[in-house]
């Protein structure tokens, strides 16, 4: 069973989400929180696999709540609920450690699929969408970058090539064709990149590649 914690300041929305999840045979709602201030205590108490997190809440919003969870826990993965796919808060939440985001008007079947994907360790935001978010919010190359390229020194030359192509939105199959490798070899490279850089998924790899300057906004 996938254990889900609901975090949203609207009681009606939480009730609707609970109804959808309760009808899924492989999910159980283990708790609800109406504000980001409650999240850490709820995660401690309920040990969820996935936190379904509203992005905009009073007092402590979804970005800060995501950061608090990531700083204190290794286990739960965070799926952001938002109204707009280019919300500036979404980019901040991905930087803070969220594994992806979905829109609040998502169909119930797609919501369940997203939760399942996040629970098994996948990122549900396509790299191309992440790239679009970054290019809108990180600014131009003239802006100071949040991370240093020195962080990438642990990667081999081939791993840097693979990371750059991941950041440009290419799939494993497309990267394999570009670099004349097998898809399995590319998958292995991606796994080692994530391990070496202590990243949870491809979305965070895309964010890091931009913030370290490996790929520049607008230079695709």
XYZ file of N, CA and C in Angstrom:
660
model
N 0.836 -1.201 0.000
C 0.000 0.000 0.000
C 0.875 1.257 0.000
N 0.485 2.230 -0.788
C 1.182 3.512 -0.819
C 0.541 4.430 0.223
N 1.351 4.863 1.177
C 0.859 5.710 2.261
C 0.990 7.177 1.847
N -0.132 7.895 1.843
C -0.163 9.268 1.333
C -0.588 10.241 2.423
N 0.153 11.322 2.547
C -0.204 12.429 3.440
C -0.714 13.582 2.593
N -1.918 14.093 2.909
C -2.515 15.213 2.176
C -2.219 16.519 2.894
N -1.686 17.491 2.157
C -1.380 18.797 2.744
C -2.001 19.882 1.874
N -3.060 20.499 2.373
C -3.747 21.557 1.634
C -4.577 22.361 2.630
N -4.613 23.682 2.456
C -5.343 24.510 3.417
C -6.844 24.538 3.158
N -7.297 23.918 2.059
C -8.728 23.890 1.753
C -9.313 22.527 2.140
N -10.161 22.527 3.153
C -10.736 21.279 3.648
C -11.535 20.552 2.575
N -12.234 21.311 1.723
C -13.045 20.689 0.683
C -12.172 19.948 -0.327
N -11.046 20.544 -0.684
C -10.144 19.890 -1.625
C -9.541 18.636 -1.002
N -9.150 18.728 0.266
C -8.610 17.540 0.940
C -9.646 16.410 0.953
N -10.899 16.756 1.183
C -11.955 15.744 1.205
C -12.100 15.088 -0.164
N -12.014 15.884 -1.219
C -12.111 15.338 -2.564
C -10.934 14.431 -2.895
N -9.738 14.858 -2.486
C -8.553 14.039 -2.718
C -8.633 12.725 -1.945
N -9.089 12.807 -0.706
C -9.218 11.597 0.109
C -10.206 10.618 -0.543
N -11.292 11.133 -1.071
C -12.287 10.273 -1.709
C -11.675 9.534 -2.895
N -10.881 10.260 -3.688
C -10.233 9.636 -4.847
C -9.253 8.561 -4.398
N -8.417 8.889 -3.411
C -7.388 7.952 -2.969
C -7.992 6.755 -2.237
N -9.071 6.973 -1.503
C -9.713 5.867 -0.785
C -10.294 4.827 -1.736
N -10.598 5.246 -2.958
C -11.142 4.322 -3.945
C -10.059 3.539 -4.679
N -8.788 3.894 -4.430
C -7.679 3.170 -5.053
C -7.280 1.994 -4.162
N -7.160 0.819 -4.740
C -6.879 -0.375 -3.950
C -5.473 -0.389 -3.368
N -4.564 0.382 -3.959
C -3.167 0.322 -3.531
C -2.729 1.561 -2.753
N -3.669 2.370 -2.267
C -3.319 3.592 -1.542
C -4.130 3.727 -0.268
N -3.535 4.412 0.698
C -4.235 4.721 1.931
C -3.796 6.110 2.395
N -4.758 6.937 2.776
C -4.454 8.262 3.312
C -4.130 8.102 4.798
N -2.900 8.462 5.182
C -2.460 8.256 6.560
C -2.544 9.522 7.408
N -2.942 10.637 6.778
C -3.076 11.863 7.543
C -3.366 13.056 6.660
N -3.770 14.137 7.301
C -4.047 15.391 6.601
C -3.440 16.542 7.384
N -2.992 17.556 6.664
C -2.472 18.767 7.287
C -3.041 19.959 6.535
N -3.405 21.003 7.273
C -4.005 22.184 6.663
C -2.995 23.296 6.422
N -1.750 23.083 6.867
C -0.743 24.135 6.735
C 0.635 23.499 6.798
N 1.610 24.179 6.187
C 2.962 23.657 6.184
C 3.570 23.504 7.564
N 3.056 24.259 8.529
C 3.601 24.160 9.885
C 3.331 22.792 10.504
N 2.326 22.088 9.998
C 1.956 20.790 10.554
C 2.675 19.624 9.886
N 3.357 19.884 8.795
C 3.846 18.795 7.956
C 4.884 17.926 8.653
N 5.903 18.534 9.270
C 6.980 17.753 9.884
C 6.426 16.813 10.947
N 5.539 17.327 11.790
C 4.947 16.490 12.837
C 4.117 15.369 12.233
N 3.386 15.671 11.153
C 2.553 14.661 10.520
C 3.401 13.583 9.843
N 4.510 13.976 9.222
C 5.398 12.996 8.592
C 6.006 12.094 9.655
N 6.402 12.675 10.785
C 6.957 11.888 11.891
C 5.940 10.876 12.396
N 4.704 11.316 12.509
C 3.654 10.476 13.094
C 3.134 9.420 12.119
N 3.004 9.765 10.841
C 2.304 8.876 9.912
C 3.211 8.134 8.935
N 4.497 8.534 8.826
C 5.469 7.855 7.956
C 4.922 7.623 6.543
N 4.566 8.679 5.827
C 4.008 8.493 4.479
C 5.085 8.128 3.459
N 4.659 7.501 2.375
C 5.547 7.266 1.236
C 5.565 8.484 0.316
N 4.393 9.125 0.205
C 4.238 10.290 -0.668
C 3.503 11.385 0.090
N 4.003 12.617 -0.022
C 3.308 13.787 0.518
C 2.737 14.555 -0.666
N 1.417 14.662 -0.715
C 0.742 15.435 -1.751
C 0.580 16.842 -1.209
N 1.406 17.763 -1.714
C 1.616 19.062 -1.080
C 1.067 20.222 -1.913
N 0.164 20.985 -1.321
C -0.291 22.226 -1.950
C 0.865 23.216 -1.955
N 0.987 23.995 -3.008
C 2.117 24.917 -3.123
C 1.867 26.234 -2.394
N 0.611 26.691 -2.410
C 0.311 27.996 -1.811
C -0.550 27.813 -0.576
N 0.059 28.077 0.577
C -0.646 27.964 1.853
C -0.206 29.119 2.748
N -1.040 29.509 3.699
C -0.658 30.586 4.614
C 0.445 30.132 5.564
N 1.124 31.085 6.165
C 2.187 30.834 7.150
C 3.372 30.125 6.507
N 3.357 28.811 6.432
C 4.442 28.056 5.798
C 3.906 27.447 4.505
N 4.419 27.903 3.360
C 3.895 27.424 2.084
C 4.525 26.084 1.708
N 4.122 25.560 0.548
C 4.583 24.253 0.124
C 6.066 24.184 -0.153
N 6.656 25.290 -0.586
C 8.103 25.308 -0.845
C 8.883 25.113 0.447
N 8.562 25.908 1.449
C 9.266 25.800 2.730
C 8.968 24.461 3.398
N 7.728 24.000 3.300
C 7.375 22.703 3.884
C 8.159 21.577 3.200
N 8.327 21.673 1.889
C 9.145 20.687 1.161
C 10.578 20.706 1.664
N 11.121 21.884 1.841
C 12.497 22.017 2.334
C 12.633 21.423 3.736
N 11.655 21.670 4.584
C 11.694 21.130 5.944
C 11.674 19.607 5.940
N 10.829 19.029 5.096
C 10.746 17.572 5.018
C 12.046 16.991 4.481
N 12.573 17.581 3.420
C 13.814 17.078 2.822
C 14.984 17.176 3.806
N 15.006 18.216 4.632
C 16.100 18.393 5.593
C 16.048 17.373 6.722
N 14.852 16.865 7.017
C 14.683 16.016 8.203
C 14.451 14.547 7.908
N 14.006 14.233 6.695
C 13.632 12.856 6.396
C 14.229 12.409 5.054
N 14.542 11.116 4.962
C 15.031 10.556 3.708
C 13.921 9.902 2.898
N 12.889 9.432 3.588
C 11.911 8.560 2.958
C 10.869 9.187 2.066
N 10.001 10.061 2.590
C 8.840 10.481 1.785
C 9.223 11.294 0.561
N 8.527 11.027 -0.527
C 8.720 11.816 -1.735
C 7.563 12.807 -1.839
N 7.829 13.941 -2.444
C 6.863 15.042 -2.420
C 6.365 15.352 -3.820
N 5.041 15.364 -3.957
C 4.369 15.692 -5.204
C 3.587 16.985 -4.977
N 3.927 18.001 -5.751
C 3.355 19.335 -5.556
C 2.034 19.488 -6.314
N 1.066 20.087 -5.641
C -0.214 20.459 -6.253
C -0.189 21.950 -6.572
N -0.467 22.316 -7.801
C -0.432 23.724 -8.170
C -1.545 24.041 -9.156
N -1.812 25.308 -9.334
C -2.853 25.755 -10.260
C -2.295 26.024 -11.644
N -1.058 26.503 -11.711
C -0.447 26.864 -12.987
C 0.869 26.121 -13.169
N 1.106 25.609 -14.384
C 2.314 24.818 -14.612
C 3.574 25.663 -14.700
N 3.441 26.994 -14.765
C 4.628 27.840 -14.757
C 4.651 28.741 -13.519
N 4.027 28.299 -12.469
C 4.035 29.013 -11.210
C 5.476 29.130 -10.711
N 5.895 30.332 -10.309
C 7.271 30.515 -9.829
C 7.551 29.650 -8.609
N 6.519 29.323 -7.847
C 6.712 28.496 -6.667
C 7.085 27.057 -7.047
N 6.653 26.600 -8.203
C 6.940 25.232 -8.619
C 8.435 25.033 -8.788
N 9.092 25.973 -9.461
C 10.544 25.882 -9.645
C 11.242 25.854 -8.296
N 10.815 26.704 -7.378
C 11.416 26.728 -6.049
C 11.200 25.398 -5.327
N 10.028 24.789 -5.516
C 9.737 23.506 -4.871
C 10.604 22.394 -5.449
N 10.838 22.409 -6.772
C 11.720 21.417 -7.380
C 13.136 21.578 -6.851
N 13.576 22.807 -6.715
C 14.902 23.057 -6.132
C 14.967 22.555 -4.702
N 13.873 22.678 -3.981
C 13.854 22.274 -2.575
C 13.817 20.761 -2.396
N 13.517 20.023 -3.472
C 13.545 18.571 -3.373
C 12.285 17.840 -3.755
N 11.284 18.553 -4.283
C 10.072 17.872 -4.749
C 10.387 17.004 -5.966
N 9.651 15.919 -6.119
C 9.888 14.988 -7.229
C 9.041 15.299 -8.445
N 8.236 16.333 -8.369
C 7.423 16.709 -9.506
C 6.202 17.482 -9.081
N 5.358 17.800 -10.040
C 4.137 18.540 -9.722
C 3.022 18.141 -10.668
N 1.800 18.341 -10.202
C 0.612 18.116 -11.025
C -0.332 19.296 -10.825
N -1.180 19.528 -11.810
C -2.145 20.612 -11.714
C -3.366 20.159 -10.928
N -4.016 21.101 -10.272
C -5.178 20.761 -9.442
C -6.383 20.302 -10.262
N -6.381 20.589 -11.551
C -7.494 20.119 -12.376
C -7.156 18.812 -13.092
N -6.115 18.127 -12.632
C -5.728 16.835 -13.193
C -6.851 15.811 -13.009
N -7.043 14.965 -13.991
C -8.031 13.895 -13.873
C -7.634 12.923 -12.768
N -8.635 12.310 -12.135
C -8.375 11.411 -11.009
C -7.420 10.287 -11.397
N -7.604 9.702 -12.567
C -6.741 8.600 -13.000
C -5.293 9.059 -13.147
N -5.108 10.275 -13.643
C -3.759 10.805 -13.809
C -3.123 11.126 -12.457
N -3.933 11.588 -11.520
C -3.434 11.846 -10.172
C -2.915 10.549 -9.543
N -3.691 9.483 -9.643
C -3.284 8.199 -9.067
C -2.018 7.682 -9.742
N -1.940 7.842 -11.052
C -0.737 7.408 -11.777
C 0.487 8.191 -11.330
N 0.290 9.500 -11.102
C 1.400 10.334 -10.654
C 1.888 9.914 -9.274
N 0.968 9.633 -8.373
C 1.340 9.197 -7.032
C 2.095 7.876 -7.087
N 1.633 6.960 -7.907
C 2.312 5.658 -8.050
C 3.723 5.842 -8.611
N 3.848 6.721 -9.594
C 5.165 6.957 -10.200
C 6.144 7.528 -9.188
N 5.690 8.517 -8.433
C 6.550 9.133 -7.431
C 6.917 8.124 -6.344
N 5.957 7.291 -5.948
C 6.205 6.312 -4.893
C 7.267 5.296 -5.293
N 7.336 4.955 -6.578
C 8.342 3.976 -7.007
C 9.678 4.628 -7.365
N 9.774 5.940 -7.167
C 11.057 6.608 -7.343
C 11.223 7.375 -8.628
N 10.182 7.474 -9.432
C 10.273 8.217 -10.685
C 9.941 9.685 -10.458
N 10.418 10.517 -11.359
C 10.017 11.918 -11.374
C 8.952 12.069 -12.444
N 7.862 12.734 -12.136
C 6.761 12.764 -13.090
C 6.742 14.014 -13.957
N 7.680 14.931 -13.734
C 7.756 16.115 -14.582
C 8.783 15.854 -15.673
N 8.383 15.978 -16.919
C 9.314 15.750 -18.014
C 10.455 16.763 -17.949
N 11.680 16.345 -18.288
C 12.802 17.289 -18.297
C 12.534 18.532 -19.129
N 11.804 18.375 -20.237
C 11.512 19.536 -21.079
C 10.661 20.559 -20.345
N 9.723 20.089 -19.517
C 8.892 21.002 -18.726
C 9.737 21.679 -17.653
N 10.607 20.902 -17.026
C 11.505 21.465 -16.018
C 12.389 22.536 -16.640
N 12.904 22.247 -17.837
C 13.751 23.211 -18.532
C 12.994 24.512 -18.781
N 11.732 24.388 -19.165
C 10.907 25.569 -19.431
C 10.727 26.393 -18.152
N 10.510 25.702 -17.031
C 10.388 26.391 -15.751
C 11.673 27.133 -15.406
N 12.801 26.450 -15.578
C 14.093 27.043 -15.229
C 14.367 28.261 -16.100
N 14.126 28.126 -17.390
C 14.430 29.231 -18.292
C 13.576 30.458 -17.989
N 12.423 30.224 -17.406
C 11.564 31.364 -17.061
C 11.995 32.008 -15.753
N 12.516 31.208 -14.812
C 12.731 31.722 -13.462
C 14.181 31.863 -13.022
N 15.107 31.156 -13.665
C 16.486 31.261 -13.205
C 17.158 32.516 -13.760
N 16.592 33.077 -14.828
C 17.179 34.287 -15.382
C 18.179 33.971 -16.473
N 18.908 34.967 -16.911
C 19.895 34.803 -17.979
C 21.252 34.459 -17.393
N 22.210 34.219 -18.268
C 23.556 33.856 -17.825
C 24.235 34.979 -17.052
N 23.699 36.198 -17.159
C 24.282 37.321 -16.431
C 23.919 37.286 -14.951
N 22.910 36.530 -14.614
C 22.493 36.431 -13.217
C 23.421 35.486 -12.460
N 23.625 35.715 -11.165
C 24.460 34.803 -10.390
C 23.829 33.427 -10.298
N 24.623 32.378 -10.491
C 24.122 31.019 -10.425
C 24.157 30.513 -8.991
N 23.124 29.795 -8.557
C 23.047 29.330 -7.173
C 24.073 28.258 -6.833
N 24.591 27.506 -7.834
C 25.497 26.398 -7.570
C 26.797 26.596 -8.333
N 27.823 25.886 -7.930
C 29.124 25.990 -8.571
C 29.367 24.794 -9.481
N 30.035 25.040 -10.605
C 30.359 23.952 -11.528
C 31.334 22.960 -10.895
N 31.999 23.375 -9.817
C 32.911 22.469 -9.127
C 32.185 21.222 -8.631
N 30.875 21.336 -8.391
C 30.105 20.186 -7.926
C 30.092 19.060 -8.951
N 30.356 19.391 -10.212
C 30.306 18.392 -11.272
C 31.647 17.696 -11.484
N 32.676 18.053 -10.721
C 34.002 17.464 -10.929
C 34.042 15.975 -10.621
N 33.053 15.486 -9.866
C 33.015 14.054 -9.537
C 32.575 13.212 -10.730
N 32.068 13.864 -11.778
C 31.567 13.141 -12.944
C 32.679 12.916 -13.966
N 32.583 11.800 -14.673
C 33.488 11.559 -15.793
C 33.058 12.428 -16.973
N 33.901 12.485 -17.984
C 33.566 13.271 -19.175
C 32.275 12.765 -19.808
N 32.132 11.439 -19.898
C 30.922 10.862 -20.491
C 29.692 11.182 -19.654
N 29.827 11.119 -18.325
C 28.705 11.422 -17.453
C 28.276 12.875 -17.593
N 29.225 13.773 -17.786
C 28.876 15.180 -18.005
C 28.110 15.338 -19.319
N 28.533 14.603 -20.335
C 27.828 14.652 -21.619
C 26.389 14.166 -21.458
N 26.239 13.074 -20.726
C 24.896 12.523 -20.513
C 24.042 13.498 -19.708
N 24.611 14.079 -18.658
C 23.866 15.033 -17.830
C 23.421 16.232 -18.665
N 24.285 16.728 -19.525
C 23.926 17.873 -20.362
C 22.751 17.536 -21.265
N 22.739 16.339 -21.825
C 21.649 15.941 -22.709
C 20.362 15.690 -21.933
N 20.484 15.153 -20.718
C 19.303 15.017 -19.856
C 18.710 16.399 -19.595
N 19.576 17.368 -19.299
C 19.116 18.726 -19.003
C 18.474 19.391 -20.212
N 18.855 18.976 -21.399
C 18.259 19.532 -22.620
C 16.936 18.861 -22.965
N 16.529 17.881 -22.140
C 15.215 17.277 -22.316
C 15.192 15.993 -23.113
N 16.357 15.408 -23.404
C 16.392 14.190 -24.194
C 16.083 12.969 -23.316
N 15.404 12.004 -23.898
C 15.130 10.738 -23.218
C 16.365 9.846 -23.283
N 16.337 8.736 -22.539
C 17.462 7.797 -22.593
C 17.685 7.282 -24.013
N 16.602 6.988 -24.724
C 16.717 6.482 -26.088
C 17.349 7.533 -27.006
N 16.944 8.782 -26.842
C 17.501 9.857 -27.673
C 18.969 10.093 -27.357
N 19.318 10.014 -26.077
C 20.721 10.179 -25.680
C 21.556 9.045 -26.255
N 21.015 7.832 -26.200
C 21.729 6.679 -26.743
C 22.022 6.880 -28.227
N 21.038 7.367 -28.975
C 21.244 7.615 -30.399
C 22.263 8.702 -30.646
N 22.234 9.752 -29.825
C 23.159 10.877 -30.000
C 24.605 10.465 -29.706
N 24.799 9.643 -28.680
C 26.158 9.287 -28.249
C 26.603 7.911 -28.732
N 25.770 7.257 -29.555
C 26.087 5.929 -30.092
C 26.329 4.916 -28.973
N 25.408 4.905 -28.012
C 25.457 3.982 -26.889
C 24.174 3.158 -26.871
N 24.157 2.106 -26.073
C 22.905 1.385 -25.876
C 22.070 2.138 -24.841
N 20.768 1.918 -24.903
C 19.890 2.582 -23.938
C 20.204 2.128 -22.514
N 20.583 0.855 -22.347
C 20.954 0.350 -21.034
C 22.195 1.039 -20.481
N 23.153 1.323 -21.364
C 24.368 2.029 -20.932
C 24.029 3.432 -20.461
N 23.144 4.105 -21.191
C 22.727 5.454 -20.800
C 22.023 5.410 -19.445
N 21.153 4.426 -19.267
C 20.456 4.295 -17.983
C 21.447 4.114 -16.849
N 22.497 3.340 -17.095
C 23.533 3.159 -16.090
C 24.258 4.448 -15.772
N 24.557 5.225 -16.815
C 25.212 6.524 -16.604
C 24.333 7.448 -15.766
N 23.035 7.485 -16.082
C 22.113 8.352 -15.342
C 22.062 7.936 -13.867
N 22.020 6.642 -13.614
C 21.984 6.152 -12.224
C 23.243 6.565 -11.468
N 24.403 6.466 -12.133
C 25.652 6.868 -11.463
C 25.706 8.370 -11.235
N 25.180 9.136 -12.180
C 25.136 10.603 -12.017
C 24.310 10.963 -10.790
N 23.138 10.368 -10.672
C 22.270 10.657 -9.532
C 22.951 10.270 -8.225
N 23.634 9.122 -8.219
C 24.298 8.668 -7.000
C 25.457 9.583 -6.627
N 26.287 9.947 -7.597
C 27.460 10.779 -7.324
C 27.075 12.174 -6.838
N 25.989 12.708 -7.379
C 25.573 14.072 -7.038
C 24.515 14.103 -5.937
N 24.193 12.920 -5.389
C 23.207 12.803 -4.303
C 21.875 13.424 -4.699
N 21.398 13.072 -5.902
C 20.132 13.569 -6.421
C 19.102 12.453 -6.399
N 17.838 12.826 -6.250
C 16.781 11.829 -6.130
C 16.240 11.376 -7.481
N 16.297 12.250 -8.499
C 15.702 11.887 -9.776
C 16.197 12.809 -10.880
N 15.694 12.570 -12.112
C 16.149 13.328 -13.281
C 15.762 14.798 -13.208
N 14.625 15.094 -12.594
C 14.211 16.495 -12.485
C 15.250 17.296 -11.708
N 15.715 16.749 -10.592
C 16.725 17.453 -9.807
C 18.049 17.529 -10.568
N 18.333 16.536 -11.412
C 19.538 16.586 -12.235
C 19.463 17.749 -13.229
N 18.279 17.964 -13.809
C 18.099 19.080 -14.739
C 18.312 20.413 -14.022
N 17.708 20.556 -12.843
C 17.862 21.789 -12.068
C 19.338 22.041 -11.762
N 20.043 21.010 -11.298
C 21.455 21.167 -10.946
C 22.298 21.543 -12.161
N 22.022 20.919 -13.317
C 22.793 21.207 -14.521
C 22.681 22.678 -14.907
N 21.490 23.248 -14.779
C 21.313 24.670 -15.082
C 21.989 25.542 -14.029
N 21.828 25.191 -12.773
C 22.343 26.048 -11.706
C 23.867 26.007 -11.621
N 24.471 24.931 -12.122
C 25.938 24.853 -12.160
C 26.495 25.464 -13.436
N 25.627 25.869 -14.360
C 26.077 26.485 -15.585
C 26.455 25.509 -16.685
N 26.196 24.194 -16.480
C 26.491 23.227 -17.527
C 25.621 23.502 -18.762
N 24.377 23.917 -18.508
C 23.465 24.335 -19.570
C 22.955 25.716 -19.195
N 22.893 26.600 -20.179
C 22.442 27.965 -19.945
C 21.021 28.156 -20.416
N 20.262 28.945 -19.665
C 18.900 29.275 -20.079
C 18.909 29.921 -21.440
N 18.064 29.394 -22.340
C 17.971 29.940 -23.680
C 18.989 29.380 -24.664
N 19.984 28.635 -24.139
C 21.019 28.065 -25.001
C 20.755 26.574 -25.150
N 19.794 26.224 -25.980
C 19.341 24.839 -26.098
C 19.679 24.280 -27.469
